Coordinates of C-alpha atoms in Angstrom, one line a residue:
X1 CA 192.7 100.2 128.3
X2 CA 192.8 99.0 131.9
X3 CA 189.8 96.9 133.2
X4 CA 188.0 98.1 136.3
X5 CA 188.3 96.2 139.5
X6 CA 185.6 93.7 140.2
X7 CA 184.0 95.8 143.0
X8 CA 183.6 98.7 140.7
X9 CA 182.0 96.9 137.7
X10 CA 178.2 97.5 136.7
X11 CA 176.0 94.6 137.6
X12 CA 175.0 92.6 134.5
X13 CA 171.1 92.6 133.6
X14 CA 169.4 89.2 133.5
X15 CA 167.8 88.9 130.1
X16 CA 164.8 86.6 129.1
X17 CA 164.6 85.1 125.7
X18 CA 162.1 86.2 123.0
X19 CA 160.4 82.8 123.2
X20 CA 159.5 83.4 126.7
X21 CA 157.8 86.8 126.0
X22 CA 155.9 85.5 123.0
X23 CA 154.6 82.6 125.1
X24 CA 153.5 84.9 127.8
X25 CA 151.6 87.2 125.4
X26 CA 149.8 84.2 123.8
X27 CA 148.7 83.0 127.2
X28 CA 147.3 86.4 128.1
X29 CA 145.4 86.7 124.7
X30 CA 143.9 83.2 125.1
X31 CA 142.7 84.0 128.6
X32 CA 141.2 87.3 127.3
X33 CA 139.3 85.5 124.5
X34 CA 138.1 82.8 126.8
X35 CA 136.8 85.4 129.2
X36 CA 135.2 87.4 126.4
X37 CA 133.5 84.4 124.9
X38 CA 132.1 83.3 128.2
X39 CA 130.6 86.8 128.8
X40 CA 129.2 86.9 125.3
X41 CA 127.8 83.5 125.6
X42 CA 126.1 84.3 128.9
X43 CA 124.5 87.4 127.4
X44 CA 123.6 86.1 123.9
X45 CA 122.1 82.8 124.9
X46 CA 118.7 84.3 125.9
X47 CA 118.6 86.3 122.7
X48 CA 119.3 83.2 120.7
X49 CA 116.7 81.3 122.6
X50 CA 114.2 84.1 122.0
X51 CA 114.9 84.1 118.2
X52 CA 114.6 80.3 118.2
X53 CA 111.2 80.5 120.0
X54 CA 110.0 83.1 117.6
X55 CA 111.0 81.0 114.6
X56 CA 109.1 78.0 116.1
X57 CA 106.0 80.1 116.7
X58 CA 106.1 81.4 113.1
X59 CA 106.4 77.8 111.8
X60 CA 103.5 76.7 114.1
X61 CA 101.4 79.7 112.8
X62 CA 101.9 78.5 109.2
X63 CA 101.1 75.0 110.2
X64 CA 104.4 73.8 108.8
X65 CA 105.9 70.5 109.9
X66 CA 109.6 69.4 109.8
X67 CA 108.7 66.9 107.2
X68 CA 107.5 69.7 104.9
X69 CA 110.7 71.6 105.3
X70 CA 112.9 68.6 104.5
X71 CA 114.4 68.8 101.0
X72 CA 113.6 65.1 100.6
X73 CA 110.0 65.4 101.7
X74 CA 107.5 63.5 99.5
X75 CA 104.7 65.9 100.6
X76 CA 106.8 68.9 99.4
X77 CA 107.4 67.4 96.0
X78 CA 103.7 66.6 95.6
X79 CA 102.8 70.2 96.5
X80 CA 105.3 71.5 94.0
X81 CA 103.8 69.3 91.3
X82 CA 100.3 70.5 92.2
X83 CA 101.3 74.2 92.0
X84 CA 102.8 73.7 88.6
X85 CA 99.9 71.6 87.3
X86 CA 97.4 74.3 88.4
X87 CA 99.1 76.8 86.1
X88 CA 99.1 74.4 83.2
X89 CA 95.3 73.8 83.8
X90 CA 94.7 77.5 83.1
X91 CA 96.8 77.5 79.9
X92 CA 95.1 74.3 78.7
X93 CA 91.7 75.8 79.1
X94 CA 92.8 79.0 77.3
X95 CA 94.1 76.8 74.5
X96 CA 90.7 75.0 74.4
X97 CA 92.4 71.7 75.3
X98 CA 89.7 70.7 77.7
X99 CA 90.5 67.0 77.8
X100 CA 94.0 67.6 78.9
X101 CA 92.8 70.2 81.4
X102 CA 90.4 67.6 82.8
X103 CA 93.3 65.0 83.1
X104 CA 95.5 67.5 85.0
X105 CA 92.6 68.5 87.3
X106 CA 91.9 64.8 88.1
X107 CA 95.5 64.1 88.9
X108 CA 95.7 67.2 91.1
X109 CA 92.7 65.9 93.1
X110 CA 94.4 62.5 93.5
X111 CA 97.6 64.1 94.9
X112 CA 95.5 66.3 97.2
X113 CA 93.7 63.2 98.6
X114 CA 97.1 61.6 99.4
X115 CA 98.3 64.8 101.2
X116 CA 95.0 65.0 103.1
X117 CA 95.2 61.4 104.2
X118 CA 98.7 61.9 105.4
X119 CA 97.8 65.0 107.4
X120 CA 94.8 63.2 109.0
X121 CA 96.9 60.3 110.2
X122 CA 99.8 62.6 111.1
X123 CA 102.5 60.5 109.5
X124 CA 104.7 61.4 106.6
X125 CA 104.0 60.2 103.1
X126 CA 106.1 57.2 102.0
X127 CA 107.7 56.8 98.6
X128 CA 105.8 53.6 98.1
X129 CA 102.3 55.0 98.5
X130 CA 103.0 58.2 96.5
X131 CA 105.1 56.7 93.7
X132 CA 102.2 56.1 91.3
X133 CA 100.7 59.6 91.8
X134 CA 104.1 61.4 91.4
X135 CA 104.9 59.4 88.3
X136 CA 101.5 60.1 86.7
X137 CA 101.8 63.8 87.5
X138 CA 105.3 63.9 86.2
X139 CA 104.2 62.4 82.9
X140 CA 101.4 65.0 82.6
X141 CA 103.8 67.8 83.4
X142 CA 106.2 66.5 80.8
X143 CA 103.4 66.4 78.3
X144 CA 102.6 70.0 79.2
X145 CA 106.1 71.0 78.3
X146 CA 105.8 69.3 75.0
X147 CA 102.7 71.3 74.3
X148 CA 104.7 74.4 75.2
X149 CA 102.8 75.1 78.4
X150 CA 105.8 76.6 80.0
X151 CA 106.0 79.7 82.1
X152 CA 107.0 82.0 79.2
X153 CA 104.0 80.8 77.2
X154 CA 101.8 81.2 80.3
X155 CA 103.0 84.8 80.8
X156 CA 102.4 85.7 77.1
X157 CA 98.9 84.1 77.1
X158 CA 98.0 85.9 80.3
X159 CA 99.2 89.2 78.9
X160 CA 97.1 88.7 75.8
X161 CA 94.1 87.8 78.0
X162 CA 94.5 90.9 80.1
X163 CA 94.7 93.1 77.0
X164 CA 91.6 91.5 75.6
X165 CA 89.7 92.0 78.9
X166 CA 90.9 95.7 79.1
X167 CA 89.5 96.2 75.5
X168 CA 86.2 94.6 76.5
X169 CA 86.1 96.8 79.6
X170 CA 86.7 99.9 77.6
X171 CA 84.0 99.0 75.2
X172 CA 81.5 98.2 78.0
X173 CA 82.3 101.5 79.7
X174 CA 81.8 103.5 76.5
X175 CA 78.5 101.8 75.8
X176 CA 77.4 102.3 79.4
X177 CA 78.2 106.0 79.1
X178 CA 76.2 106.3 75.9
X179 CA 73.2 104.4 77.2
X180 CA 73.3 106.3 80.5
X181 CA 73.4 109.6 78.6
X182 CA 70.5 108.5 76.5
X183 CA 68.5 107.4 79.6
X184 CA 69.3 110.7 81.3
X185 CA 68.0 112.8 78.3
X186 CA 64.9 110.7 77.9
X187 CA 61.6 112.3 79.1
X188 CA 59.7 109.6 81.0
X189 CA 56.2 108.9 79.6
X190 CA 54.7 109.8 82.9
X191 CA 56.1 113.3 82.8
X192 CA 55.0 113.7 79.2
X193 CA 51.5 112.6 80.2
X194 CA 51.6 115.1 83.1
X195 CA 52.4 117.9 80.7
X196 CA 49.6 117.0 78.3
X197 CA 47.0 116.7 81.0
X198 CA 48.0 120.0 82.6
X199 CA 47.9 121.8 79.2
X200 CA 44.3 120.6 78.8
X201 CA 43.4 121.8 82.3
X202 CA 45.0 125.2 81.7
X203 CA 42.9 125.9 78.7
X204 CA 39.8 124.3 80.1
X205 CA 39.8 126.2 83.4
X206 CA 39.9 130.0 83.0
X207 CA 40.3 130.6 86.7
X208 CA 43.8 129.2 86.8
X209 CA 45.3 132.3 85.1
X210 CA 43.7 134.8 87.5
X211 CA 44.7 132.7 90.5
X212 CA 48.4 132.6 89.4
X213 CA 48.6 136.4 88.7
X214 CA 47.0 137.3 92.0
X215 CA 46.4 141.0 91.2
X216 CA 48.5 144.1 91.9
X217 CA 49.6 142.8 95.4
X218 CA 51.5 139.9 93.8
X219 CA 53.0 142.1 91.1
X220 CA 54.5 144.4 93.8
X221 CA 56.0 141.4 95.6
X222 CA 57.8 140.3 92.4
X223 CA 59.8 143.5 92.5
X224 CA 60.2 144.0 96.3
X225 CA 63.9 143.7 97.2
X226 CA 63.0 143.2 100.9
X227 CA 61.8 139.7 100.1
X228 CA 63.7 136.5 99.3
X229 CA 63.8 136.0 95.5
X230 CA 64.7 132.6 94.0
X231 CA 64.8 131.7 90.3
X232 CA 64.6 128.4 88.5
X233 CA 65.0 127.9 84.7
X234 CA 63.5 124.6 83.7
X235 CA 61.2 122.6 81.4
X236 CA 60.6 119.9 84.0
X237 CA 57.4 120.6 85.9
X238 CA 57.8 117.8 88.5
X239 CA 61.4 118.7 89.3
X240 CA 60.6 122.4 89.5
X241 CA 57.7 121.6 91.9
X242 CA 60.1 119.6 94.1
X243 CA 62.4 122.6 94.3
X244 CA 59.6 125.1 95.2
X245 CA 58.0 122.7 97.6
X246 CA 61.2 121.8 99.5
X247 CA 62.2 125.5 99.7
X248 CA 58.8 126.5 101.0
X249 CA 58.5 123.6 103.4
X250 CA 61.8 124.4 105.1
X251 CA 61.5 128.2 105.1
X252 CA 61.0 130.0 108.4
X253 CA 58.9 132.7 106.6
X254 CA 57.4 131.2 103.4
X255 CA 55.2 134.3 102.9
X256 CA 58.4 136.3 102.3
X257 CA 59.6 133.9 99.6
X258 CA 59.2 134.7 95.9
X259 CA 59.9 132.1 93.1
X260 CA 60.6 133.3 89.5
X261 CA 60.2 130.3 87.2
X262 CA 61.2 130.6 83.5
X263 CA 60.4 127.8 81.0
X264 CA 59.9 127.4 77.3
X265 CA 56.8 127.7 75.0
X266 CA 55.9 124.0 75.2
X267 CA 55.9 123.8 79.0
X268 CA 54.6 127.3 79.7
X269 CA 50.9 126.4 80.0
X270 CA 51.3 123.2 82.0
X271 CA 53.8 124.9 84.3
X272 CA 51.2 127.7 85.0
X273 CA 48.4 125.1 85.5
X274 CA 50.4 123.1 88.0
X275 CA 51.4 126.1 90.1
X276 CA 47.9 127.5 90.0
X277 CA 46.2 124.3 91.2
X278 CA 48.7 123.7 94.0
X279 CA 49.6 125.7 97.1
X280 CA 53.2 125.8 98.4
X281 CA 52.9 127.1 101.9
X282 CA 52.0 130.6 100.7
X283 CA 55.1 131.4 98.6
X284 CA 54.6 133.8 95.7
X285 CA 55.2 132.2 92.3
X286 CA 55.8 133.8 88.9
X287 CA 56.0 131.8 85.6
X288 CA 57.5 133.2 82.4
X289 CA 58.7 131.8 79.1
X290 CA 62.0 132.9 77.6
X291 CA 60.4 133.3 74.1
X292 CA 58.7 136.5 75.5
X293 CA 62.1 138.2 76.2
X294 CA 62.5 140.6 73.2
X295 CA 66.2 141.2 73.9
X296 CA 66.9 137.4 73.6
X297 CA 67.9 137.4 69.9
X298 CA 70.8 136.3 67.7
X299 CA 72.2 139.8 67.4
X300 CA 72.7 139.9 71.2
X301 CA 73.1 136.3 72.4
X302 CA 76.1 134.4 71.0
X303 CA 74.6 131.0 71.6
X304 CA 71.6 131.8 69.4
X305 CA 74.0 133.2 66.8
X306 CA 76.0 130.0 66.9
X307 CA 72.8 127.9 66.4
X308 CA 72.6 129.5 62.9
X309 CA 76.1 128.2 62.1
X310 CA 76.2 125.1 59.9
X311 CA 79.3 123.7 61.6
X312 CA 77.6 124.0 65.0
X313 CA 74.4 122.4 63.7
X314 CA 76.3 119.5 62.2
X315 CA 78.3 119.0 65.4
X316 CA 75.3 118.8 67.7
X317 CA 72.5 117.6 65.5
X318 CA 73.9 115.6 62.5
X319 CA 74.3 112.3 64.4
X320 CA 77.8 111.7 63.0
X321 CA 79.9 109.7 65.5
X322 CA 83.0 111.8 64.8
X323 CA 85.0 108.6 64.7
X324 CA 84.8 108.4 68.5
X325 CA 87.1 111.5 69.0
X326 CA 84.4 113.4 70.9
X327 CA 82.5 111.8 73.8
X328 CA 78.8 111.7 73.4
X329 CA 78.2 113.9 76.5
X330 CA 80.0 116.8 74.8
X331 CA 77.7 116.6 71.8
X332 CA 74.5 116.9 73.9
X333 CA 72.2 119.6 72.3
X334 CA 71.0 120.6 75.8
X335 CA 74.3 122.6 76.2
X336 CA 72.9 125.0 73.5
X337 CA 69.5 125.3 75.3
X338 CA 68.6 128.8 76.3
X339 CA 67.2 127.5 79.6
X340 CA 70.8 126.5 80.4
X341 CA 72.4 129.7 79.3
X342 CA 69.7 132.0 80.7
X343 CA 71.7 132.0 84.0
X344 CA 74.1 134.5 82.3
X345 CA 71.3 136.9 81.7
X346 CA 69.7 137.1 85.2
X347 CA 69.9 140.9 85.4
X348 CA 68.1 141.3 82.1
X349 CA 65.4 138.7 83.1
X350 CA 64.8 140.4 86.5
X351 CA 65.7 144.1 85.9
X352 CA 64.1 145.3 89.2
X353 CA 65.9 142.9 91.5
X354 CA 69.1 143.5 93.4
X355 CA 69.9 140.0 94.7
X356 CA 68.6 136.6 93.7
X357 CA 69.4 133.0 94.6
X358 CA 69.7 130.7 91.5
X359 CA 68.6 127.0 92.0
X360 CA 68.9 124.2 89.4
X361 CA 65.8 122.0 88.9
X362 CA 67.7 118.9 90.2
X363 CA 68.1 120.1 93.8
X364 CA 66.0 119.8 96.9
X365 CA 66.2 122.3 99.8
X366 CA 66.2 121.0 103.4
X367 CA 67.2 124.1 105.4
X368 CA 66.0 127.7 105.5
X369 CA 67.8 129.7 102.9
X370 CA 67.0 133.2 104.1
X371 CA 70.5 133.7 105.6
X372 CA 72.0 133.5 102.1
X373 CA 70.6 137.0 101.4
X374 CA 72.6 138.5 104.3
X375 CA 76.0 137.0 103.4
X376 CA 78.6 139.6 102.6
X377 CA 80.0 138.8 99.1
X378 CA 82.9 141.3 99.7
X379 CA 82.3 143.1 96.4
X380 CA 82.0 140.0 94.4
X381 CA 79.2 139.1 92.0
X382 CA 78.5 135.4 92.8
X383 CA 78.6 133.3 95.9
X384 CA 79.3 129.6 95.3
X385 CA 80.6 126.5 97.0
X386 CA 84.1 125.6 95.9
X387 CA 84.7 122.0 94.6
X388 CA 88.5 121.9 94.5
X389 CA 89.1 119.5 97.4
X390 CA 90.7 117.3 94.7
X391 CA 93.0 118.4 91.9
X392 CA 90.5 117.4 89.2
X393 CA 88.1 120.1 90.3
X394 CA 90.5 123.0 89.4
X395 CA 90.4 125.1 86.3
X396 CA 92.7 122.9 84.3
X397 CA 90.0 120.1 84.5
X398 CA 87.4 122.2 82.6
X399 CA 89.5 124.4 80.2
X400 CA 91.9 123.8 77.4
X401 CA 95.2 125.2 78.7
X402 CA 97.0 124.5 75.4
X403 CA 95.1 127.5 74.1
X404 CA 97.1 130.7 74.5
X405 CA 94.1 132.8 75.5
X406 CA 93.3 130.4 78.4
X407 CA 96.9 130.0 79.4
X408 CA 97.5 133.8 79.5
X409 CA 94.4 134.8 81.6
X410 CA 93.7 132.0 84.0
X411 CA 95.5 130.1 86.8
X412 CA 95.2 126.4 86.0
X413 CA 95.2 125.6 89.8
X414 CA 92.4 128.1 90.5
X415 CA 89.6 126.6 92.5
X416 CA 86.5 125.4 90.6
X417 CA 83.0 125.9 92.0
X418 CA 79.5 124.6 91.4
X419 CA 76.5 126.0 89.6
X420 CA 73.2 124.8 91.1
X421 CA 72.9 127.0 94.2
X422 CA 74.3 130.4 93.8
X423 CA 73.6 133.8 95.3
X424 CA 74.0 136.7 92.8
X425 CA 74.5 140.4 93.6
X426 CA 72.8 141.9 90.5
X427 CA 73.9 145.4 91.4
X428 CA 77.6 144.4 91.1
X429 CA 76.8 142.3 88.1
X430 CA 75.5 145.3 86.2
X431 CA 78.3 147.6 87.4
X432 CA 81.0 145.1 86.1
X433 CA 79.1 144.2 82.9
X434 CA 79.5 140.5 83.7
X435 CA 77.2 139.5 80.8
X436 CA 79.6 141.3 78.4
X437 CA 82.4 139.2 79.8
X438 CA 80.4 136.1 79.1
X439 CA 79.7 137.2 75.6
X440 CA 83.4 137.8 74.9
X441 CA 84.4 134.3 75.9
X442 CA 81.4 132.6 74.2
X443 CA 82.3 134.2 70.9
X444 CA 85.9 133.2 71.3
X445 CA 84.8 129.6 71.7
X446 CA 82.8 129.3 68.5
X447 CA 85.1 126.5 67.3
X448 CA 84.9 124.8 70.8
X449 CA 88.7 125.0 71.4
X450 CA 88.5 126.7 74.8
X451 CA 86.1 124.3 76.3
X452 CA 83.6 121.6 75.2
X453 CA 81.2 120.7 78.0
X454 CA 78.2 122.7 79.4
X455 CA 77.8 126.0 81.1
X456 CA 80.2 125.6 84.0
X457 CA 83.4 126.3 81.9
X458 CA 82.1 129.7 80.6
X459 CA 80.9 130.4 84.1
X460 CA 84.4 129.8 85.5
X461 CA 85.8 132.3 82.9
X462 CA 83.0 134.8 83.3
X463 CA 83.1 135.0 87.1
X464 CA 86.9 134.6 87.5
X465 CA 88.0 136.8 90.3
X466 CA 84.4 137.7 91.1
X467 CA 83.4 134.6 93.2
X468 CA 83.0 134.5 96.9
X469 CA 83.4 131.0 98.5
X470 CA 80.5 129.8 100.6
X471 CA 80.4 127.3 103.4
X472 CA 80.2 123.9 101.8
X473 CA 77.2 123.0 103.9
X474 CA 75.1 125.4 101.7
X475 CA 75.5 123.1 98.7
X476 CA 76.1 119.3 98.8
X477 CA 76.8 117.8 95.4
X478 CA 77.1 114.3 93.9
X479 CA 73.7 112.7 94.7
X480 CA 73.2 111.8 91.0
X481 CA 76.4 110.0 90.3
X482 CA 78.4 109.0 93.4
X483 CA 78.3 108.1 97.1
X484 CA 78.1 111.1 99.5
X485 CA 79.0 111.2 103.1
X486 CA 75.8 110.8 105.2
X487 CA 76.9 113.5 107.6
X488 CA 77.3 116.0 104.7
X489 CA 73.8 115.1 103.5
X490 CA 72.4 115.6 107.0
X491 CA 74.0 119.0 107.5
X492 CA 73.5 120.2 103.9
X493 CA 71.1 123.0 103.1
X494 CA 70.7 122.2 99.4
X495 CA 71.2 118.7 98.0
X496 CA 72.2 118.5 94.4
X497 CA 71.4 115.5 92.2
X498 CA 73.9 116.4 89.6
X499 CA 74.9 113.6 87.2
X500 CA 72.8 111.3 85.0
X501 CA 71.0 109.5 87.8
X502 CA 68.2 112.0 88.4
X503 CA 65.7 111.0 91.1
X504 CA 62.7 111.2 88.7
X505 CA 64.3 108.6 86.4
X506 CA 64.4 104.9 86.7
X507 CA 68.2 105.1 86.7
X508 CA 68.1 107.3 89.8
X509 CA 70.1 106.2 92.8
X510 CA 67.7 104.3 95.1
X511 CA 69.3 105.3 98.4
X512 CA 69.0 109.0 97.6
X513 CA 65.6 109.0 95.9
X514 CA 63.6 109.3 99.3
X515 CA 65.3 112.6 99.9
X516 CA 63.6 113.9 96.7
X517 CA 60.4 111.8 97.0
X518 CA 59.2 113.4 100.2
X519 CA 58.7 116.7 98.4
X520 CA 56.5 115.1 95.7
X521 CA 52.8 114.4 96.5
X522 CA 52.3 111.1 94.7
X523 CA 48.7 111.0 95.9
X524 CA 47.9 114.0 93.7
X525 CA 45.2 113.0 91.1
X526 CA 47.2 114.2 88.2
X527 CA 50.3 112.2 89.2
X528 CA 48.2 109.1 89.8
X529 CA 46.5 109.4 86.4
X530 CA 49.9 109.6 84.7
X531 CA 51.3 106.8 86.8
X532 CA 54.1 109.0 88.3
X533 CA 55.9 107.0 91.0

């Protein structure tokens, strides 16, 4: 093949070696990194300075010196020895090795004096001045290890101590509960004295009976549904008096207020005497005893029928401790008292009435209650303040949901409510046969498997779906066992001293007792003679 002439040949490209290109790339990369580091350094330096300053401030706040942070610091070693020795002191005392505990404590004090002196003069501790203290402490710590005062032993001993303290605490709580229950059930001598003296006065003064009855005019008021009717079932004269007096004192129209009091045979005469010799702002008062109710018999009332059962009598009255399986509060015979269960027979007790407000004897009233009678219950039977702000005041707290009857009929999260201040529509009560519902559940609980405590559980069953919630200000609870918000107390219409700490007992809560005291006339001759205070 013929070669082209020189003029017609393609010019040859000038090529650079690979070494040249690699060198050039390396220079560019180095320049880039140098520039990047310079930028980063200029931006990060303030942040680093800020972190350093924060670290210094933190150390200053803890009062830590550089000497303490040093791994070779004498002060740090002494502090470590002191911390370990303090733990061994506790174990030595638990082991009743008091002499060794004293030696450890003395050496701890010596080491603390050295540290204190060094801090005062602001110079680090030297090995020479701390050598003796560190050696003596090291010997004691070694001796502790020989006595098996190590961390494992300390943990085991502390666990055993905690367990022992928990058992003691449980025992103390159980005893406190028993003694508190006994104190709550006790009738103070002053109240017993008052009952005796009033009984004597009732039979001595024949005018009392005529004064209490008041003639035909009073009898008409007892059945007048245009008036405000209240009922209290109690054997406590002084407590009932406080309820009546507080209601009358705060009523806008006390002459329209009628109180129906029901007590037992023992307290019937003294109760009548007390309300005959005292005036309560003109309110009308009726006193009855439940023994006079002919319909109140074992064939109609399940509680009276159960009282004839030997198992029931043994459970409540035998005094057997039941091996601790049942708390003492569940075995209180007051839960079989007809004055407690009479609230389920209000339509029979007051057959002529259409509406009534029920009050427990451990309440005081500080507002006018007449507006209760105009509240629309929306076809329900009872108006009550709900107590389910917390989960433990729902139905599952009071009832046995392992029982199929309870589980099938009642929502465990249904809201509980309070007895103590309730408005009852007796017309609806009779229409719905509420007393019959109560009888059904009371008979089903003869073996106490549905519930154990009090009248509230059967009330929750009886009035299930028949309860109208009231404004919480109508009924403030807890003044007999817990702390209550002062604002609730101030706004509350009815204050309830539910719990063991009743205001007429020595165990009453002192800060709430004045709320009750102001409705008791301690200057009354009868109260002074019986030393009621």
